[in-house]
CSV table of C-alpha atoms in Angstrom, one decimal:
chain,number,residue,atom,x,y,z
A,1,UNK,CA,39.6,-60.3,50.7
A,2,UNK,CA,38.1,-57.6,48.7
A,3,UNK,CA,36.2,-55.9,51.3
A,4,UNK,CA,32.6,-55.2,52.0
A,5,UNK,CA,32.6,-52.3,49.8
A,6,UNK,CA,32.5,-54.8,46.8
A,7,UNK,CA,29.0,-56.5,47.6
A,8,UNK,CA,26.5,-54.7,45.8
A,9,UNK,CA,24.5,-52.1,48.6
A,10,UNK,CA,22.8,-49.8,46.3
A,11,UNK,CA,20.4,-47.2,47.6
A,12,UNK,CA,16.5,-47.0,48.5
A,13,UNK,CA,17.1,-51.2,49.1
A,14,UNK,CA,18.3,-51.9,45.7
A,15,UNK,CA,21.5,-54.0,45.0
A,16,UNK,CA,23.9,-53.1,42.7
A,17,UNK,CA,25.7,-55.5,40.3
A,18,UNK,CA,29.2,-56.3,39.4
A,19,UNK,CA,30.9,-57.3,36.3
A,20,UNK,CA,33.4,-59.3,36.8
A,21,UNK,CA,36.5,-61.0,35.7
A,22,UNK,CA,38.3,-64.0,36.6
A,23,UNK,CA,41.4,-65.5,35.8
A,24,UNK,CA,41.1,-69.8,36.1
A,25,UNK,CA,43.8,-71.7,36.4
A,26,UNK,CA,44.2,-73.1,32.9
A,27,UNK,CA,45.5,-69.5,32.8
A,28,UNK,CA,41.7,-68.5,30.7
A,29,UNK,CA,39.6,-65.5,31.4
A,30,UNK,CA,36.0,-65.8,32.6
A,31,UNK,CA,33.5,-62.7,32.9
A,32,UNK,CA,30.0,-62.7,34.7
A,33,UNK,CA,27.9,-60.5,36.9
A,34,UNK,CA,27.0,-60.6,40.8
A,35,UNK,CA,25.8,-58.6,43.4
A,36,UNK,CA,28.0,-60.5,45.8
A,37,UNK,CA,31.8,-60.9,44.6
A,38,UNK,CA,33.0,-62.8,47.4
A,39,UNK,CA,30.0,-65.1,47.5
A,40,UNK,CA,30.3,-65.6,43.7
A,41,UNK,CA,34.0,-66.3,44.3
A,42,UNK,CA,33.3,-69.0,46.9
A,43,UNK,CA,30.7,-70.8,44.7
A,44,UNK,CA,32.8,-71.0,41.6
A,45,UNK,CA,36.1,-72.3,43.4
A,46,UNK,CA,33.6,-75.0,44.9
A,47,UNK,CA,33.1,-75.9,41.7
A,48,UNK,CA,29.2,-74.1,41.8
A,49,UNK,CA,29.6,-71.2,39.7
A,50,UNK,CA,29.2,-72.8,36.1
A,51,UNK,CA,30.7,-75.9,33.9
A,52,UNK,CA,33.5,-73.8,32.9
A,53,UNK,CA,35.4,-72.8,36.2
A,54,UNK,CA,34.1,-75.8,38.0
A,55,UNK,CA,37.2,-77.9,35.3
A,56,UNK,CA,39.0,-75.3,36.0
A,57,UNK,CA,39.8,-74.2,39.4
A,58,UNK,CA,41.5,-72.3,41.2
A,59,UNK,CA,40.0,-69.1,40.1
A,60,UNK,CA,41.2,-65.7,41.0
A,61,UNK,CA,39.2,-62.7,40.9
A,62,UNK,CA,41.2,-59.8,39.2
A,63,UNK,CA,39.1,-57.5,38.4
A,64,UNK,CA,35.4,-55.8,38.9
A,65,UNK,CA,32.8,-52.7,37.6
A,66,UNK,CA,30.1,-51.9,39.7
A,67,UNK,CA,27.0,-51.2,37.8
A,68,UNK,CA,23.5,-49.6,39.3
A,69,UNK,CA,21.2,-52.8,37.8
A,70,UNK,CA,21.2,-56.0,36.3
A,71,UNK,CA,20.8,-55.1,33.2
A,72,UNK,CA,23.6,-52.4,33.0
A,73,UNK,CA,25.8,-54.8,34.4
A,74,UNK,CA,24.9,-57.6,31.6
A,75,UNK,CA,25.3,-55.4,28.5
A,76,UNK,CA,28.6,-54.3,30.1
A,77,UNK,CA,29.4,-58.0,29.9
A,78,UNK,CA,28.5,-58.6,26.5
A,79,UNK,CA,30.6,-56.2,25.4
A,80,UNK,CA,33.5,-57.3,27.9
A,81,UNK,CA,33.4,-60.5,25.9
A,82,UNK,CA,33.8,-59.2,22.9
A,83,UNK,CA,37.2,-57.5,23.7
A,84,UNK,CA,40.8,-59.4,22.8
A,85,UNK,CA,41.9,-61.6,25.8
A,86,UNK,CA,45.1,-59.2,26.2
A,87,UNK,CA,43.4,-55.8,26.3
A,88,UNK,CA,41.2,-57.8,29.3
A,89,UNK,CA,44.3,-58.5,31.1
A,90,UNK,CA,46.0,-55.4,30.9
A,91,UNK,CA,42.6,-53.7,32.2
A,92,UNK,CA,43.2,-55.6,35.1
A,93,UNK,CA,46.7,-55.4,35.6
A,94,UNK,CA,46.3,-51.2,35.5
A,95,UNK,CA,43.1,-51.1,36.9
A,96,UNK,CA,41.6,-49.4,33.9
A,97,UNK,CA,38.0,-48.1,33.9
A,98,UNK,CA,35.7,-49.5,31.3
A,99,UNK,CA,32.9,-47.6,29.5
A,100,UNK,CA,33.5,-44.8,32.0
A,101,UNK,CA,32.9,-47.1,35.4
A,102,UNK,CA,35.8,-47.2,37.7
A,103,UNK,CA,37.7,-50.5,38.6
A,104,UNK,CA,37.3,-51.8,41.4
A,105,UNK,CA,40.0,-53.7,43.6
A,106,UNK,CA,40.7,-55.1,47.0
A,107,UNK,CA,41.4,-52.8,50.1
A,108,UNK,CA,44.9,-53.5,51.8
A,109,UNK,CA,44.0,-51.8,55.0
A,110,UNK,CA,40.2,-51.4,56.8
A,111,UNK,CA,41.8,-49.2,59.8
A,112,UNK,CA,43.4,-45.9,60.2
A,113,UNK,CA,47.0,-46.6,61.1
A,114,UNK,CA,47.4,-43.5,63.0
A,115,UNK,CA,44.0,-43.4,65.4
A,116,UNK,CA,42.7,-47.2,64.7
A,117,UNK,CA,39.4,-46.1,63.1
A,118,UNK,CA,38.0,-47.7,60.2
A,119,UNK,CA,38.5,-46.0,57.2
A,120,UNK,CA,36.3,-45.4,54.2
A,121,UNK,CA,36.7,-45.5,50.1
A,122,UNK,CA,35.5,-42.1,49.0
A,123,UNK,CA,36.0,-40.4,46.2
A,124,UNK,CA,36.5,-36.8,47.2
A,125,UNK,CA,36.1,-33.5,45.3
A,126,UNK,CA,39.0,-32.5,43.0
A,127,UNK,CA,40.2,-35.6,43.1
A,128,UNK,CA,40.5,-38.5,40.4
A,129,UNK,CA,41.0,-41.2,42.4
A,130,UNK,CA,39.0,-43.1,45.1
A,131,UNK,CA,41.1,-42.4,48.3
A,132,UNK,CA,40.8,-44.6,51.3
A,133,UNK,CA,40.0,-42.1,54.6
A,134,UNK,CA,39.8,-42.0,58.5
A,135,UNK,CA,36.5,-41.7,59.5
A,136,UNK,CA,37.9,-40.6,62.9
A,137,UNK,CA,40.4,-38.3,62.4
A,138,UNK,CA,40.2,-37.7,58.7
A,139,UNK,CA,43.5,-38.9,57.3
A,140,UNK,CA,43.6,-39.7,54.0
A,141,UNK,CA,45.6,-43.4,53.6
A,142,UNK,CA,47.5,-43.0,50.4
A,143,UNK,CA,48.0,-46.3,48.8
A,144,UNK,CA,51.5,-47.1,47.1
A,145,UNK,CA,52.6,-49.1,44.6
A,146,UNK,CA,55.2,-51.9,45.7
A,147,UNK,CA,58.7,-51.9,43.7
A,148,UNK,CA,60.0,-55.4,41.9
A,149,UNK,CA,62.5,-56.2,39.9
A,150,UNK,CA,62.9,-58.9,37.8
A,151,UNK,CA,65.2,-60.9,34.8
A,152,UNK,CA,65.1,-61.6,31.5
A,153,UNK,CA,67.7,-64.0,30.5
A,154,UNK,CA,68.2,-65.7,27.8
A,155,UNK,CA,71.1,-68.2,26.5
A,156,UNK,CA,71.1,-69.6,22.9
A,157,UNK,CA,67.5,-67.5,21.9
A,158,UNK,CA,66.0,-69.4,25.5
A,159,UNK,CA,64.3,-67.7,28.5
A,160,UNK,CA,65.0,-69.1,32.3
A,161,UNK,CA,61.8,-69.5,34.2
A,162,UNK,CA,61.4,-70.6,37.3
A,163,UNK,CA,58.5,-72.8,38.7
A,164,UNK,CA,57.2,-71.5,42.0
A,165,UNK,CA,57.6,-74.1,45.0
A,166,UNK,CA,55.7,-71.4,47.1
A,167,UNK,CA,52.2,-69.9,47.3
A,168,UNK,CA,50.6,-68.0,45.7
A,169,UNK,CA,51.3,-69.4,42.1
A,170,UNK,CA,52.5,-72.9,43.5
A,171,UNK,CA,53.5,-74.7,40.3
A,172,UNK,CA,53.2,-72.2,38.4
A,173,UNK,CA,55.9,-71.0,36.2
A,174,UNK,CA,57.5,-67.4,36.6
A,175,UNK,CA,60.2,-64.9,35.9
A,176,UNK,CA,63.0,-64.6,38.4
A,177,UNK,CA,62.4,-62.0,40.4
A,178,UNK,CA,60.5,-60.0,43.7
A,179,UNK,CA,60.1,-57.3,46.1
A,180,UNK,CA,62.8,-55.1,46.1
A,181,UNK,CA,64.6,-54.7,49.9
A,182,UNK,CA,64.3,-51.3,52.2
A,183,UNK,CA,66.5,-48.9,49.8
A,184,UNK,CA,67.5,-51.0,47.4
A,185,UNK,CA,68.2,-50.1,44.2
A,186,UNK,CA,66.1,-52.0,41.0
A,187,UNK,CA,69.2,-52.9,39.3
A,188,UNK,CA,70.7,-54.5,42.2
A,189,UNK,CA,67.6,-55.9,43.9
A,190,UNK,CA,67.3,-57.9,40.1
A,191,UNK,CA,71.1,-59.4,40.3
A,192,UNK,CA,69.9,-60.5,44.4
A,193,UNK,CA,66.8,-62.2,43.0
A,194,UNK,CA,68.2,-63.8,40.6
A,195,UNK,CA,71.3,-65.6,42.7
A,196,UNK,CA,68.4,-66.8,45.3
A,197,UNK,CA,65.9,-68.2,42.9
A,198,UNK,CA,68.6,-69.6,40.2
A,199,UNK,CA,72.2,-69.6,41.7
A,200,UNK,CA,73.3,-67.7,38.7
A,201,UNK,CA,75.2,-64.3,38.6
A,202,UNK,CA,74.1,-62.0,36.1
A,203,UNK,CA,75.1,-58.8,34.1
A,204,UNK,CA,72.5,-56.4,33.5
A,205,UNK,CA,72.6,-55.1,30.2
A,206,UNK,CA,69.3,-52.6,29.7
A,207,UNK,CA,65.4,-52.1,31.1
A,208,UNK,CA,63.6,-54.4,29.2
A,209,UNK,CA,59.9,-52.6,30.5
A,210,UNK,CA,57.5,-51.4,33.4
A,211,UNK,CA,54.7,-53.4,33.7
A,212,UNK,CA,51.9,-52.9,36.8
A,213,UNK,CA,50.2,-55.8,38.8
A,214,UNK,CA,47.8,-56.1,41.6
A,215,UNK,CA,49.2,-58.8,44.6
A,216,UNK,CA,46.8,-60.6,46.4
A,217,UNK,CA,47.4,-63.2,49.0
A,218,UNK,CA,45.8,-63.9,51.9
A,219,UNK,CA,46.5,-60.5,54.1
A,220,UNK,CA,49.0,-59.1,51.8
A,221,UNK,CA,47.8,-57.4,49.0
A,222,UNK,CA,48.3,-54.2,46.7
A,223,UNK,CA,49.8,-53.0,43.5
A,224,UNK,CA,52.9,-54.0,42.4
A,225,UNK,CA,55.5,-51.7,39.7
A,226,UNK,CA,57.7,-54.6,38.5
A,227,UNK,CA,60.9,-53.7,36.7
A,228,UNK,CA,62.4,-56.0,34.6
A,229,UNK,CA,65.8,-55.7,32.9
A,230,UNK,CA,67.7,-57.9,30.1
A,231,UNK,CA,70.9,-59.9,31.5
A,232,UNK,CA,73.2,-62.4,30.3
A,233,UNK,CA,74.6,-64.8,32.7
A,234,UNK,CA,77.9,-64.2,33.5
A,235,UNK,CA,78.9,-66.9,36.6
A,236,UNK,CA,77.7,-69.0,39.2
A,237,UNK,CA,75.8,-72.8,39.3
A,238,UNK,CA,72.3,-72.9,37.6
A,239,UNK,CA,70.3,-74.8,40.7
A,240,UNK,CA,66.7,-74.0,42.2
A,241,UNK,CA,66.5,-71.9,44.8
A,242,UNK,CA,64.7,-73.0,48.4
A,243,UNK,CA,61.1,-70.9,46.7
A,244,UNK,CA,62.0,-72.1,43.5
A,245,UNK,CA,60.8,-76.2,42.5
A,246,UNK,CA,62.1,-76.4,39.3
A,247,UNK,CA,63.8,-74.2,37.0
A,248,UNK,CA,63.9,-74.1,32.7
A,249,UNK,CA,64.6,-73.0,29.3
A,250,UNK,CA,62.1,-72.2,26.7
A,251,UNK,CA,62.3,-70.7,23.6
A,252,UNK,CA,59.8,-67.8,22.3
A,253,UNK,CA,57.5,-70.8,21.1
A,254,UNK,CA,57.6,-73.0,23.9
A,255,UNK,CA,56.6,-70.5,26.8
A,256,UNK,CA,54.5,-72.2,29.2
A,257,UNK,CA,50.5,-71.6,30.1
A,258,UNK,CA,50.4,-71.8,33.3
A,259,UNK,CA,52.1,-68.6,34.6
A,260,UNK,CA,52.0,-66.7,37.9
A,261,UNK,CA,50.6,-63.5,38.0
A,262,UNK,CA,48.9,-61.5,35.4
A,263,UNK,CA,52.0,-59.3,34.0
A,264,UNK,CA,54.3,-62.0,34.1
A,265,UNK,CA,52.4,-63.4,31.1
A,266,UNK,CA,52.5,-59.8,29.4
A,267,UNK,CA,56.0,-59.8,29.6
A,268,UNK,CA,56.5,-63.0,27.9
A,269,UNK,CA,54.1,-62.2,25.1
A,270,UNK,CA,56.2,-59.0,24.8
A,271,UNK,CA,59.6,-61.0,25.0
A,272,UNK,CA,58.4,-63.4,22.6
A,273,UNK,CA,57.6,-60.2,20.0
A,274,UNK,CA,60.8,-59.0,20.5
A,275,UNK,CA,62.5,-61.8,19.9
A,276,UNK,CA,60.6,-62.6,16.9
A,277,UNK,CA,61.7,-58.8,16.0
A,278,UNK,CA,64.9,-59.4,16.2
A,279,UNK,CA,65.4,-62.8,14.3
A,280,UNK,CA,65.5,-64.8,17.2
């Protein structure tokens, strides 16, 4: 799902290398290096890869650097390692470079939309970002981020979550919310959400934060610009909705581990500070 353009065909026969970084599904981080990501991926969610994802699968791979040796690739690592776990994940969520070395992410589209030609990543002069382009009629394919909103509701110091009945994330635990409709606005794409996944009617009452996310599931995949607000519920019966398995309170000390997608969990570190701000 990432593409051919993340296996490592270096120049003059060489193969370049990848860092790495994968999120398992005790919610942990695991880093290595490979000049193959979607072989690497295969073999560690066959349980192949080493001891440590093989107790913990399914592993996701959210993010990549591609080095021009082994070595370069390895110290990278090393010093990967070293960071905190949530600087890691907001590298990925952002798609931040590290040590100078662009991220790399999946490709949404492999042909032009306009003439059907296959279309490459280049990154082109006077530009600061890899573009994908036609390779038949020259179009550049200008990738988007997707808007979502989401809810942040509390009742007596107490967050509802929601855990997933669908995939991706199945069993997982997340924050009510999704992709926002054709022209719909944020505020009332959040209230929508909420009623589907919960039952319950909400009243906004502020923009909690903007946090950025990279969606990948089977065909579907890109960057997401998730917007979640603050709401108190005003109305309606608390019951899971039909994507929706179960849903819960929990208290800035009892959030859960296992959560779907990688900003979700920023956002409930973040709630969890600012409810510890505030005096609960």
């Amino acid at each position: 799902m990432w593409g051919s353009e993340l296996r490592g065909a270096g120049g003059e026969g060489r193969a370049d290398w990848f860092l790495y970084l994968l999120r398992c599904a005790d919610g942990s981080l695991y880093t290595g290096v490979t000049t193959d990501l979607e072989r690497r991926l295969g073999e560690h969610n066959r349980g192949r890869g080493s001891r440590y994802t093989a107790r913990r699968r399914p592993v996701w791979l959210i993010g990549a650097w591609r080095y021009p040796d082994r070595a370069s690739a390895q110290r990278a690592e090393a010093r990967l390692r070293r960071l905190p776990r949530r600087e890691k994940e907001r590298m990925a969520v952002d798609g931040q470079p590290f040590e100078g070395v662009p991220f790399r992410g999946p490709a949404p589209h492999r042909f032009c939309p306009h003439c059907g030609s296959s279309l490459q990543t280049l990154l082109r002069p006077g530009d600061a970002h890899p573009r994908q382009v036609c390779t038949g009629c020259g179009r550049v394919h200008y990738r988007n981020a997707k808007p979502c909103a989401g809810v942040l509701a509390a009742r007596d110091g107490r967050l509802l979550l929601v855990r997933r009945g669908i995939e991706p994330f199945r069993g997982y635990w997340d924050i009510p919310g999704g992709f926002l409709e054709e022209g719909e606005h944020p505020e009332a794409g959040a209230v929508r959400e909420m009623r589907e996944e919960t039952g319950l009617e909400v009243r906004l009452t502020g923009v909690f934060g903007i946090y950025m996310d990279r969606y990948v599931y089977q065909e579907e995949q890109g960057v997401t610009l998730n917007i979640y607000f603050l709401a108190e519920v005003v109305g309606g019966k608390e019951q899971a909705g039909d994507d929706a398995a179960q849903l819960g309170w929990f208290g800035p000390e009892e959030l859960p581990t296992r959560v779907a997608f990688d900003h979700a969990r920023l956002v409930l570190e973040d709630w969890a500070r600012w409810m510890g701000g505030r005096g609960g």
